[in-house]
Amino acid sequence: MLSSLRTRPPAVAEPETPGPDGSRLWIWPGLLALLVCLYGSTSAQLWRDEIASVSASGRSISQLFSLLHSVDASTGFYYLVLHGWSELFGTSLLALRLPSALAMAGAAALTAAIGARLCGRQAGLIGGLLFALLPSVSRYGQEVRAYAFAVFAVALATLLLLRALDWSESSGDADRAASVPRRRLGAWTAYGAAILLVGLFHMVALSCLTGHAVAVLLHGFRERRWGPPAWFAGTVSAAVAMLSPLLVFAHGQVGYQLGWLLPPDLTRPVHVLGALWVELAASYYGAALLALLAGVGLLLCRRQPRIRRDAVAVLVAGGVLPVVAVLVLSQLGTSYFLARYLLFTLPSFCLLAGFGLVRGREVAGRLLPARRRGAEPGRGAEPGGRRSGRAATAVLAGLTVALALVVTVPDQSAVRAYGSHEWTSYPEGAKPDYLAYQGAADVLATRAHNGQGVIVLAGYNKMVSLGVDYYLGSRVHLDPVWVTESAAQNGSYGPTPCPDLAACLARGPADVWVVNAQQRSTRGVLDRDYTVSETYRLPDVTVSLLVRKD
C-alpha cells in the first residue's frame, strides 16, 4: 500500500525539468523551417550581393582566390562551399538557394535542441517553431549568401558548448564529475571546431562568444567547478588564433566593402534598437509577438530553480550581448551594425519566447480548477500521464504555429515578392526599386541574334553585367565588344573595358545591344556612329538595339 502511494503521480503536474535533447522533438522545427524556406524560394530575383556569390562561386579555384585577394576574403569560405555545391547540383536558382534553406532548417532543429537542454523539451520545441516561422528566417533561408550558415554555425557551437558543460545534468553529481575528464577533450575540440566554422562563415558572428562566456561563468559559479572556464578560454584562444590571419587580411578590405555603412546613432538608442528588433524578425507584428512572449518569460522566471534562472540568463546574454558588442565596436571605426549580420541572435530570443509561452501556460493551468486541469486525485497512471503530456505539447505546438502564421503571413508574402531581396532592411525604410537583370536578359534572349554585340553600361553597380549574364545563360551568344577582360579574368566583379571604344566598335559587329543601367544618354561614339533601332524600358534599366550608320 505504501509503495503504491509513493508511485502515484501527483495531482498537479510539476513543471518540466530541463533534459537532454533525446526526444527527437527537434525534428519538427527543422522540417517546418525547410518547408517554409523552400516555399516560393525561386520567386524573388537575385539581388546584387547574391549575384556576387553566384559569380565568385562559379569561377575556378585559382580565379576565386584571385578575387578574394582584393575583395570579399571574409566570405571566401562560403564561396568555396557554394563552388563545390554548384559543381554537384548546378546553378539553377533553386540549386543556389537550397543550401541556405538547409542551413536554416538545421538552425531551427539546433534551436529546439538547445532549448531542450536549457529550458525543457516543450520550450525548445516552441522556440524552434517560432524561429522557423519568422519571415526573416524565410528571407535569408532563400538568399545566396552566408547568413543562414552563420546562424547554423552559432547554434551548433552553442549546443556543443552546453554539451561540453553537461549543462542539462543535475549539479553535485560525483559520478558525472568523475566522467567528465575522460571526454572533455573531445567535447571542447568539437566546440572549438564549431567556433572556427562561425568565424569562417561570418566574422561578426564571433560576437556570440560574449554570450557563451556568460554561460560558462554561470555554470562555474553554480557547479563550483573552474575547469570548464579554463577549457573555454583555451579553446576560444586556439580558435581565434587559427582565424587571426583571415581576420587581419579581411580587416584590410572592410573600408572598401562597408565604407557606406554609418555607425548607429547613439543619441537615438530607442529608435536604433527598435529598428534592429523589427528587422531581425522582418515583421512588425512578429517582432511584437516575440517581444511579448520573451517578456513573459523574463517575468515568470523569478521563482524557477536556479538552473532554470541561469538558463534564462544564458538566453538573454546570447541575444543581447552580441548586439551590444557590435554596437560598441561600430563606434570605434568601421560599422558592422546590420540586422542581417546579427541574425544569429534570433534562436536565443525565440527560445526565451518559447519559455515564456510554456511558463505562461503552466501558471494559467494552476489557476484553473482541478477538474479543468484533468488531474483528479488518485487517477492517471504513468502511461496515461505521458500520453496527456504529449497531447498537451502537440496542442501547444499547433497553437504556436497557427498564431505565428496569422501574425506573419503578410510579411511572408512580402519577402517572396519579385524585387523583395533589394529591400535589405525590410520592413524598415522605403521600398527600393529593383534592377531588371532578368528582364534585360529575357529581352536579349528573345530579340538578339548570335554574333551581335552587347555593351553593358553599369555605372556604380558593377553587378549588372554579371546579373544579366547569369539570367541570359547560353540562350544567345553575343560579342562583348567593350570588354577586354571578363570579371573572372581580372579578379574583380567588373569587366575591364576597352580603352579605345571607337577602335573596339570598328572591329565589332554592326548591330550592338546596349544594356543601360545608368539611365542617361550613351553620348560619345555610340550616339555619333549608331542609330537606335529598338528600345525596351524596364525597371531601372533600358535595353536598346543600336545599328551602325552607313
Coordinates of C-alpha atoms in Angstrom, one line a residue:
M1 CA 0.0 0.0 0.0
L2 CA 2.8 2.4 0.9
S3 CA 4.7 1.6 -2.3
S4 CA 1.6 2.3 -4.4
L5 CA 1.2 5.7 -2.7
R6 CA 4.8 6.5 -3.4
T7 CA 4.5 5.7 -7.1
R8 CA 1.2 7.5 -7.6
P9 CA 1.5 10.6 -9.8
P10 CA 0.9 13.9 -8.1
A11 CA -2.5 15.7 -8.6
V12 CA -0.8 18.6 -10.3
A13 CA 1.9 18.0 -12.8
E14 CA 5.2 19.6 -11.9
P15 CA 6.9 21.9 -14.4
E16 CA 9.1 20.1 -16.9
T17 CA 12.7 19.9 -16.0
P18 CA 15.5 20.6 -18.5
G19 CA 16.8 17.5 -20.0
P20 CA 18.9 16.1 -22.9
D21 CA 17.6 16.6 -26.4
G22 CA 16.8 12.9 -27.0
S23 CA 13.1 13.2 -27.5
R24 CA 13.6 14.0 -31.2
L25 CA 11.2 16.9 -31.0
W26 CA 13.9 19.0 -32.7
I27 CA 12.9 17.3 -36.0
W28 CA 9.7 19.2 -36.3
P29 CA 11.1 22.7 -36.2
G30 CA 13.8 21.6 -38.7
L31 CA 11.2 20.1 -41.1
L32 CA 8.9 23.2 -40.8
A33 CA 11.8 25.6 -41.5
L34 CA 12.9 23.6 -44.5
L35 CA 9.3 23.6 -46.0
V36 CA 8.8 27.3 -45.3
C37 CA 12.2 28.2 -46.8
L38 CA 11.6 26.1 -49.9
Y39 CA 8.1 27.6 -50.5
G40 CA 8.5 30.3 -53.1
S41 CA 12.3 30.2 -52.9
T42 CA 12.6 31.0 -56.6
S43 CA 10.1 33.8 -56.6
A44 CA 12.5 36.7 -55.9
Q45 CA 15.1 37.8 -58.4
L46 CA 18.7 37.7 -57.4
W47 CA 19.9 40.9 -56.0
R48 CA 23.4 42.5 -56.1
D49 CA 25.0 40.6 -53.3
E50 CA 23.6 37.2 -54.4
I51 CA 24.9 37.9 -57.9
A52 CA 28.4 38.4 -56.3
S53 CA 28.0 34.9 -54.7
V54 CA 27.0 33.3 -58.0
S55 CA 29.9 34.9 -59.9
A56 CA 32.5 34.1 -57.3
S57 CA 31.4 30.5 -56.7
G58 CA 31.2 29.9 -60.5
R59 CA 34.9 30.6 -61.0
S60 CA 37.8 28.3 -61.0
I61 CA 39.6 27.9 -57.6
S62 CA 42.6 30.0 -58.9
Q63 CA 40.2 32.7 -60.2
L64 CA 38.3 32.7 -56.9
F65 CA 41.5 33.2 -54.8
S66 CA 42.5 36.0 -57.2
L67 CA 39.2 37.7 -56.4
L68 CA 39.5 37.1 -52.6
H69 CA 42.9 38.7 -52.7
S70 CA 41.2 42.0 -53.4
V71 CA 37.7 41.7 -52.0
D72 CA 35.3 39.5 -50.0
A73 CA 38.0 37.5 -48.2
S74 CA 35.6 37.2 -45.2
T75 CA 33.1 35.4 -47.4
G76 CA 35.6 33.2 -49.2
F77 CA 34.8 30.0 -47.2
Y78 CA 31.1 30.3 -48.2
Y79 CA 32.1 30.8 -51.8
L80 CA 34.2 27.6 -51.7
V81 CA 31.3 25.7 -50.2
L82 CA 28.9 27.1 -52.9
H83 CA 31.5 26.3 -55.6
G84 CA 31.6 22.6 -54.6
W85 CA 27.8 22.5 -54.3
S86 CA 27.3 24.0 -57.7
E87 CA 29.7 21.5 -59.2
L88 CA 27.4 18.8 -58.0
F89 CA 23.9 20.3 -58.4
G90 CA 24.2 23.0 -60.9
T91 CA 23.5 26.7 -60.8
S92 CA 19.7 26.9 -61.2
L93 CA 18.1 29.4 -58.8
L94 CA 16.6 26.6 -56.7
A95 CA 20.0 24.8 -56.5
L96 CA 21.8 28.0 -55.5
R97 CA 19.3 28.8 -52.7
L98 CA 18.8 25.3 -51.4
P99 CA 22.0 25.3 -49.2
S100 CA 20.7 28.3 -47.3
A101 CA 17.3 26.6 -46.8
L102 CA 19.1 23.5 -45.4
A103 CA 21.2 25.7 -43.1
M104 CA 18.2 27.4 -41.7
A105 CA 16.4 24.1 -41.2
G106 CA 19.5 22.9 -39.3
A107 CA 19.5 26.1 -37.2
A108 CA 15.8 25.5 -36.3
A109 CA 16.5 21.9 -35.3
L110 CA 19.5 23.0 -33.2
T111 CA 17.4 25.8 -31.6
A112 CA 15.0 23.2 -30.3
A113 CA 17.8 21.0 -29.1
I114 CA 19.4 24.0 -27.3
G115 CA 16.1 24.8 -25.7
A116 CA 15.6 21.2 -24.5
R117 CA 18.9 21.4 -22.6
L118 CA 18.3 24.8 -21.2
C119 CA 14.5 25.1 -20.5
G120 CA 12.9 21.8 -21.2
R121 CA 11.7 20.0 -24.3
Q122 CA 8.4 21.9 -24.6
A123 CA 10.1 25.3 -24.5
G124 CA 12.7 24.1 -27.0
L125 CA 10.0 22.8 -29.4
I126 CA 8.0 26.1 -29.2
G127 CA 11.2 28.2 -29.6
G128 CA 12.2 26.2 -32.6
L129 CA 8.8 26.5 -34.2
L130 CA 8.8 30.3 -33.6
F131 CA 12.2 30.6 -35.2
A132 CA 11.1 28.5 -38.2
L133 CA 8.1 30.8 -38.9
L134 CA 9.9 34.2 -38.7
P135 CA 9.8 36.0 -42.1
S136 CA 13.5 36.9 -41.7
V137 CA 14.3 33.1 -41.5
S138 CA 12.5 32.6 -44.8
R139 CA 14.1 35.7 -46.3
Y140 CA 17.7 34.6 -45.5
G141 CA 16.9 30.9 -46.0
Q142 CA 16.2 31.9 -49.6
E143 CA 19.3 34.1 -50.1
V144 CA 22.5 33.0 -51.8
R145 CA 24.7 34.4 -49.1
A146 CA 26.4 33.1 -45.9
Y147 CA 24.0 34.5 -43.3
A148 CA 22.0 31.3 -42.9
F149 CA 25.2 29.3 -42.4
A150 CA 26.4 31.8 -39.8
V151 CA 23.1 31.2 -37.8
F152 CA 23.6 27.5 -38.1
A153 CA 27.2 27.6 -37.0
V154 CA 26.4 29.7 -34.0
A155 CA 23.6 27.4 -33.0
L156 CA 25.8 24.4 -33.4
A157 CA 28.6 26.0 -31.3
T158 CA 26.0 26.9 -28.6
L159 CA 24.7 23.3 -28.4
L160 CA 28.3 21.9 -28.3
L161 CA 29.2 24.3 -25.5
L162 CA 26.2 23.1 -23.5
R163 CA 27.2 19.5 -24.0
A164 CA 30.8 20.3 -23.1
L165 CA 29.5 21.8 -19.9
D166 CA 27.0 19.0 -19.3
W167 CA 24.5 21.8 -18.7
S168 CA 21.4 19.6 -18.6
E169 CA 22.7 17.4 -15.8
S170 CA 22.0 18.0 -12.1
S171 CA 24.6 19.7 -10.1
G172 CA 26.7 17.9 -7.5
D173 CA 26.8 14.5 -9.1
A174 CA 30.1 12.9 -8.2
D175 CA 29.8 10.2 -10.8
R176 CA 29.2 12.8 -13.6
A177 CA 32.1 14.9 -12.3
A178 CA 34.4 11.9 -12.4
S179 CA 33.4 11.0 -16.0
V180 CA 34.0 14.5 -17.4
P181 CA 37.8 14.3 -17.7
R182 CA 37.6 11.2 -19.9
R183 CA 35.6 13.1 -22.6
R184 CA 36.3 16.8 -22.0
L185 CA 39.0 16.9 -24.8
G186 CA 36.6 15.6 -27.5
A187 CA 33.8 17.9 -26.3
W188 CA 35.9 21.0 -26.3
T189 CA 37.6 20.1 -29.5
A190 CA 34.2 19.9 -31.2
Y191 CA 33.2 23.2 -29.7
G192 CA 36.4 24.8 -31.0
A193 CA 35.8 23.4 -34.5
A194 CA 32.3 25.0 -34.4
I195 CA 33.8 28.4 -33.4
L196 CA 36.2 28.1 -36.4
L197 CA 33.1 27.4 -38.6
V198 CA 31.4 30.5 -37.1
G199 CA 34.4 32.7 -38.0
L200 CA 34.8 31.3 -41.5
F201 CA 31.1 31.9 -42.4
H202 CA 30.8 35.4 -40.8
M203 CA 33.3 37.2 -38.6
V204 CA 30.8 39.4 -36.9
A205 CA 29.1 36.2 -35.6
L206 CA 32.1 35.7 -33.4
S207 CA 30.5 38.2 -31.1
C208 CA 28.4 35.2 -30.0
L209 CA 31.4 34.4 -27.7
T210 CA 30.2 37.1 -25.3
G211 CA 27.0 35.1 -24.6
H212 CA 29.0 31.9 -24.4
A213 CA 31.3 33.4 -21.8
V214 CA 28.3 34.2 -19.6
A215 CA 27.1 30.6 -19.9
V216 CA 30.5 29.3 -18.9
L217 CA 30.7 31.6 -15.9
L218 CA 27.2 30.9 -14.7
H219 CA 27.9 27.2 -14.9
G220 CA 31.2 27.6 -13.0
F221 CA 29.5 29.6 -10.1
R222 CA 26.6 27.1 -9.9
E223 CA 28.7 24.0 -10.0
R224 CA 31.8 25.4 -8.2
R225 CA 34.0 23.9 -10.9
W226 CA 36.5 26.1 -12.7
G227 CA 37.9 23.6 -15.1
P228 CA 35.3 24.4 -17.8
P229 CA 36.1 28.1 -17.8
A230 CA 39.8 27.3 -18.3
W231 CA 38.9 24.9 -21.1
F232 CA 36.7 27.6 -22.7
A233 CA 39.4 30.2 -22.6
G234 CA 41.9 27.8 -24.1
T235 CA 39.6 26.6 -26.8
V236 CA 38.5 30.1 -27.8
S237 CA 42.0 31.3 -27.8
A238 CA 43.1 28.5 -30.1
A239 CA 40.2 29.0 -32.5
V240 CA 40.8 32.8 -32.7
A241 CA 44.5 32.3 -33.2
M242 CA 43.7 30.0 -36.1
L243 CA 41.3 32.5 -37.6
S244 CA 43.6 35.5 -37.0
P245 CA 45.3 35.5 -40.4
L246 CA 42.0 35.7 -42.1
L247 CA 40.7 38.3 -39.6
V248 CA 43.7 40.5 -40.2
F249 CA 43.6 40.1 -44.0
A250 CA 39.8 40.7 -44.2
H251 CA 40.1 43.7 -42.0
G252 CA 42.1 45.4 -44.7
Q253 CA 39.2 45.1 -47.0
V254 CA 36.3 46.4 -44.8
G255 CA 36.8 50.0 -45.7
Y256 CA 36.0 49.2 -49.4
Q257 CA 33.2 46.8 -48.5
L258 CA 31.5 48.6 -45.6
G259 CA 32.5 52.2 -46.1
W260 CA 28.9 53.1 -47.0
L261 CA 27.6 51.9 -43.6
L262 CA 27.3 54.6 -41.0
P263 CA 27.7 53.8 -37.3
P264 CA 24.4 53.7 -35.3
D265 CA 23.2 56.9 -33.8
L266 CA 23.6 56.5 -30.0
T267 CA 21.6 59.7 -29.4
R268 CA 18.5 57.8 -30.5
P269 CA 19.0 54.4 -28.9
V270 CA 15.3 53.5 -28.8
H271 CA 15.0 54.1 -32.5
V272 CA 18.2 52.2 -33.3
L273 CA 17.4 49.1 -31.2
G274 CA 13.7 49.2 -32.2
A275 CA 14.5 49.2 -35.9
L276 CA 17.0 46.4 -35.3
W277 CA 14.4 44.3 -33.5
V278 CA 11.9 44.7 -36.3
E279 CA 14.5 44.0 -39.0
L280 CA 15.6 40.9 -37.1
A281 CA 12.1 39.5 -37.3
A282 CA 11.3 41.1 -40.7
S283 CA 7.8 41.8 -39.3
Y284 CA 6.3 44.4 -37.1
Y285 CA 3.7 42.0 -35.7
G286 CA 6.2 39.2 -35.5
A287 CA 8.6 41.4 -33.5
A288 CA 5.8 42.4 -31.2
L289 CA 4.8 38.8 -30.6
L290 CA 8.4 37.8 -29.9
A291 CA 8.9 40.7 -27.5
L292 CA 5.6 39.9 -25.6
L293 CA 6.4 36.2 -25.1
A294 CA 10.0 36.9 -24.2
G295 CA 8.8 39.5 -21.7
V296 CA 6.5 36.9 -20.1
G297 CA 9.4 34.5 -19.9
L298 CA 11.5 37.1 -18.0
L299 CA 8.7 37.9 -15.6
L300 CA 7.9 34.3 -14.8
C301 CA 11.4 33.0 -14.3
R302 CA 12.0 34.5 -10.8
R303 CA 10.6 31.6 -8.8
Q304 CA 12.1 28.9 -11.0
P305 CA 15.0 26.7 -9.8
R306 CA 18.4 28.2 -10.1
I307 CA 19.4 26.1 -13.1
R308 CA 16.3 27.4 -15.0
R309 CA 17.1 31.0 -14.0
D310 CA 20.6 30.6 -15.2
A311 CA 19.3 29.2 -18.5
V312 CA 17.2 32.3 -19.0
A313 CA 20.2 34.4 -18.2
V314 CA 22.1 32.5 -20.9
L315 CA 19.4 33.2 -23.4
V316 CA 19.3 36.8 -22.6
A317 CA 23.1 37.0 -22.8
G318 CA 23.2 35.1 -26.1
G319 CA 20.7 37.6 -27.7
V320 CA 21.7 40.9 -26.1
L321 CA 25.4 40.9 -25.6
P322 CA 26.4 40.3 -29.2
V323 CA 24.2 43.3 -30.2
V324 CA 25.9 45.4 -27.5
A325 CA 29.4 44.3 -28.6
V326 CA 28.8 45.1 -32.3
L327 CA 27.1 48.4 -31.3
V328 CA 30.2 49.5 -29.3
L329 CA 32.6 48.1 -31.9
S330 CA 30.8 50.1 -34.6
Q331 CA 31.5 53.3 -32.8
L332 CA 35.3 52.7 -32.9
G333 CA 35.8 52.5 -36.7
T334 CA 34.1 50.6 -39.4
S335 CA 30.4 50.0 -38.6
Y336 CA 29.1 46.4 -38.6
F337 CA 25.7 47.2 -37.2
L338 CA 23.4 45.5 -39.7
A339 CA 20.4 43.3 -38.8
R340 CA 21.4 40.5 -41.2
Y341 CA 24.9 40.4 -39.5
L342 CA 23.1 39.7 -36.2
L343 CA 20.6 37.1 -37.3
F344 CA 22.4 34.5 -35.2
T345 CA 20.9 36.1 -32.1
L346 CA 17.4 35.0 -33.1
P347 CA 17.5 31.5 -31.7
S348 CA 18.1 33.0 -28.2
F349 CA 15.2 35.4 -28.5
C350 CA 12.9 32.7 -29.9
L351 CA 13.8 30.3 -27.1
L352 CA 13.1 33.0 -24.5
A353 CA 9.7 33.5 -26.1
G354 CA 9.1 29.7 -26.1
F355 CA 10.0 29.6 -22.4
G356 CA 7.6 32.4 -21.8
L357 CA 4.7 30.7 -23.6
V358 CA 5.3 27.4 -21.7
R359 CA 5.6 29.1 -18.3
G360 CA 2.5 31.2 -19.0
R361 CA 0.6 28.0 -19.8
E362 CA 1.8 26.4 -16.6
V363 CA 0.8 29.4 -14.5
A364 CA -2.6 29.6 -16.1
G365 CA -3.1 25.9 -15.5
R366 CA -2.5 26.3 -11.8
L367 CA -5.2 28.9 -11.7
L368 CA -7.9 26.6 -13.2
P369 CA -9.9 24.2 -11.1
A370 CA -8.5 20.7 -10.7
R371 CA -11.2 19.2 -12.9
R372 CA -10.5 21.7 -15.7
R373 CA -6.9 20.6 -15.5
G374 CA -7.9 17.0 -15.8
A375 CA -5.8 16.0 -12.8
E376 CA -8.2 14.3 -10.3
P377 CA -6.6 12.8 -7.2
G378 CA -6.0 9.1 -7.5
R379 CA -6.3 8.9 -11.3
G380 CA -3.9 8.7 -14.2
A381 CA -1.3 6.0 -14.4
E382 CA 2.1 6.9 -15.7
P383 CA 1.5 5.9 -19.4
G384 CA -1.7 7.9 -19.4
G385 CA 0.2 10.9 -18.0
R386 CA 2.8 10.6 -20.7
R387 CA 0.1 10.5 -23.4
S388 CA -1.5 13.5 -21.8
G389 CA 1.8 15.3 -21.8
R390 CA 2.4 14.5 -25.5
A391 CA -1.1 15.7 -26.3
A392 CA -0.6 19.0 -24.4
T393 CA 2.7 19.5 -26.2
A394 CA 1.1 18.9 -29.6
V395 CA -1.8 21.3 -28.8
L396 CA 0.6 24.0 -27.6
A397 CA 2.8 23.5 -30.7
G398 CA -0.2 23.7 -33.0
L399 CA -1.4 26.9 -31.4
T400 CA 2.1 28.4 -31.7
V401 CA 2.2 27.6 -35.4
A402 CA -1.3 28.9 -36.0
L403 CA -0.6 32.1 -34.1
A404 CA 2.8 32.7 -35.8
L405 CA 1.3 32.2 -39.2
V406 CA -1.6 34.5 -38.6
V407 CA 0.7 37.2 -37.4
T408 CA 3.4 36.9 -40.1
V409 CA 1.6 35.8 -43.3
P410 CA 1.6 39.3 -44.9
D411 CA 5.3 39.6 -44.3
Q412 CA 6.0 36.0 -45.5
S413 CA 4.3 37.1 -48.8
A414 CA 6.3 40.3 -48.9
V415 CA 9.7 38.7 -48.5
R416 CA 8.9 36.5 -51.5
A417 CA 7.9 39.3 -53.9
Y418 CA 9.9 39.5 -57.1
G419 CA 12.1 42.5 -56.1
S420 CA 12.0 41.8 -52.4
H421 CA 15.7 40.9 -51.9
E422 CA 16.6 44.5 -52.8
W423 CA 14.8 45.6 -49.6
T424 CA 17.5 44.5 -47.2
S425 CA 16.1 46.5 -44.2
Y426 CA 12.5 45.2 -44.6
P427 CA 10.1 46.3 -43.2
E428 CA 12.0 49.4 -42.2
G429 CA 12.7 52.3 -44.6
A430 CA 11.3 52.9 -48.0
K431 CA 10.8 50.1 -50.5
P432 CA 13.6 50.3 -53.0
D433 CA 13.4 49.8 -56.8
Y434 CA 14.9 46.7 -58.3
L435 CA 17.0 46.5 -61.4
A436 CA 15.6 44.1 -64.0
Y437 CA 18.6 41.8 -64.6
Q438 CA 16.3 39.0 -65.6
G439 CA 14.1 41.3 -67.7
A440 CA 17.1 42.6 -69.7
A441 CA 18.3 39.1 -70.2
D442 CA 14.9 38.0 -71.5
V443 CA 14.9 40.9 -74.0
L444 CA 18.3 39.8 -75.3
A445 CA 17.3 36.2 -75.4
T446 CA 14.1 36.8 -77.5
R447 CA 15.3 39.8 -79.7
A448 CA 19.0 39.4 -80.1
H449 CA 20.8 37.1 -82.5
N450 CA 24.1 35.2 -82.2
G451 CA 27.1 37.3 -83.2
Q452 CA 25.5 40.7 -82.4
G453 CA 27.4 42.9 -80.0
V454 CA 26.5 43.8 -76.4
I455 CA 27.6 46.7 -74.2
V456 CA 26.6 47.0 -70.5
L457 CA 26.7 50.5 -69.1
A458 CA 26.5 49.7 -65.4
G459 CA 27.6 52.9 -63.7
Y460 CA 28.4 52.3 -60.0
N461 CA 26.6 48.9 -60.0
K462 CA 29.3 46.5 -61.3
M463 CA 26.9 43.5 -60.8
V464 CA 24.7 44.5 -63.8
S465 CA 26.8 42.7 -66.3
L466 CA 27.2 39.6 -64.1
G467 CA 23.4 39.6 -63.3
V468 CA 22.4 39.8 -67.0
D469 CA 25.0 37.1 -67.9
Y470 CA 23.5 34.7 -65.2
Y471 CA 20.0 35.1 -66.4
L472 CA 20.9 35.0 -70.1
G473 CA 22.9 31.8 -69.8
S474 CA 23.5 30.1 -73.1
R475 CA 20.3 31.2 -74.7
V476 CA 22.1 33.6 -77.1
H477 CA 25.8 34.3 -77.7
L478 CA 26.7 38.0 -78.0
D479 CA 30.1 39.6 -78.6
P480 CA 31.1 41.8 -75.6
V481 CA 32.7 44.4 -77.8
W482 CA 33.5 46.8 -75.0
V483 CA 35.3 44.2 -72.8
T484 CA 39.0 43.2 -72.9
E485 CA 38.9 41.0 -69.8
S486 CA 36.0 39.4 -68.0
A487 CA 35.5 39.9 -64.3
A488 CA 36.7 36.4 -63.7
Q489 CA 39.9 37.1 -65.6
N490 CA 40.8 40.3 -63.9
G491 CA 39.9 39.1 -60.4
S492 CA 37.1 41.5 -59.6
Y493 CA 33.3 41.9 -60.1
G494 CA 33.5 44.2 -63.1
P495 CA 34.9 43.5 -66.6
T496 CA 37.8 45.5 -67.9
P497 CA 36.5 48.0 -70.5
C498 CA 38.2 48.6 -73.8
P499 CA 40.5 51.6 -73.6
D500 CA 39.5 52.8 -77.1
L501 CA 35.8 52.2 -77.6
A502 CA 35.8 53.5 -81.2
A503 CA 38.6 51.1 -82.2
C504 CA 36.8 48.1 -80.5
L505 CA 33.5 49.0 -82.1
A506 CA 35.2 49.3 -85.5
R507 CA 36.3 45.7 -85.2
G508 CA 33.0 44.6 -83.9
P509 CA 29.6 43.7 -85.4
A510 CA 27.4 46.4 -87.0
D511 CA 24.5 45.7 -84.6
V512 CA 25.1 46.3 -80.9
W513 CA 22.7 45.9 -78.0
V514 CA 23.2 48.3 -75.1
V515 CA 22.0 47.5 -71.6
N516 CA 22.0 50.9 -70.0
A517 CA 21.6 50.9 -66.2
Q518 CA 23.0 54.5 -65.9
Q519 CA 19.7 56.0 -67.2
R520 CA 21.4 58.7 -69.2
S521 CA 22.4 59.2 -72.8
T522 CA 25.2 57.0 -74.2
R523 CA 26.8 60.0 -75.8
G524 CA 30.2 59.8 -77.5
V525 CA 30.9 57.3 -80.2
L526 CA 27.7 55.4 -79.8
D527 CA 25.5 58.4 -80.4
R528 CA 27.7 59.6 -83.2
D529 CA 28.1 56.4 -85.2
Y530 CA 25.0 54.4 -84.3
T531 CA 21.2 54.8 -84.7
V532 CA 18.7 53.5 -82.1
S533 CA 16.6 50.9 -83.7
E534 CA 14.7 49.3 -80.8
T535 CA 14.2 50.4 -77.2
Y536 CA 12.8 48.4 -74.2
R537 CA 12.3 50.2 -70.9
L538 CA 12.4 48.0 -67.8
P539 CA 12.7 48.8 -64.1
D540 CA 15.9 50.8 -63.7
V541 CA 17.4 49.6 -67.0
T542 CA 16.9 50.3 -70.7
V543 CA 17.8 47.8 -73.4
S544 CA 18.4 49.2 -76.9
L545 CA 19.5 47.9 -80.2
L546 CA 21.9 50.2 -82.0
V547 CA 22.6 49.9 -85.7
R548 CA 25.7 51.4 -87.2
K549 CA 25.1 54.3 -89.6
D550 CA 26.0 53.9 -93.2

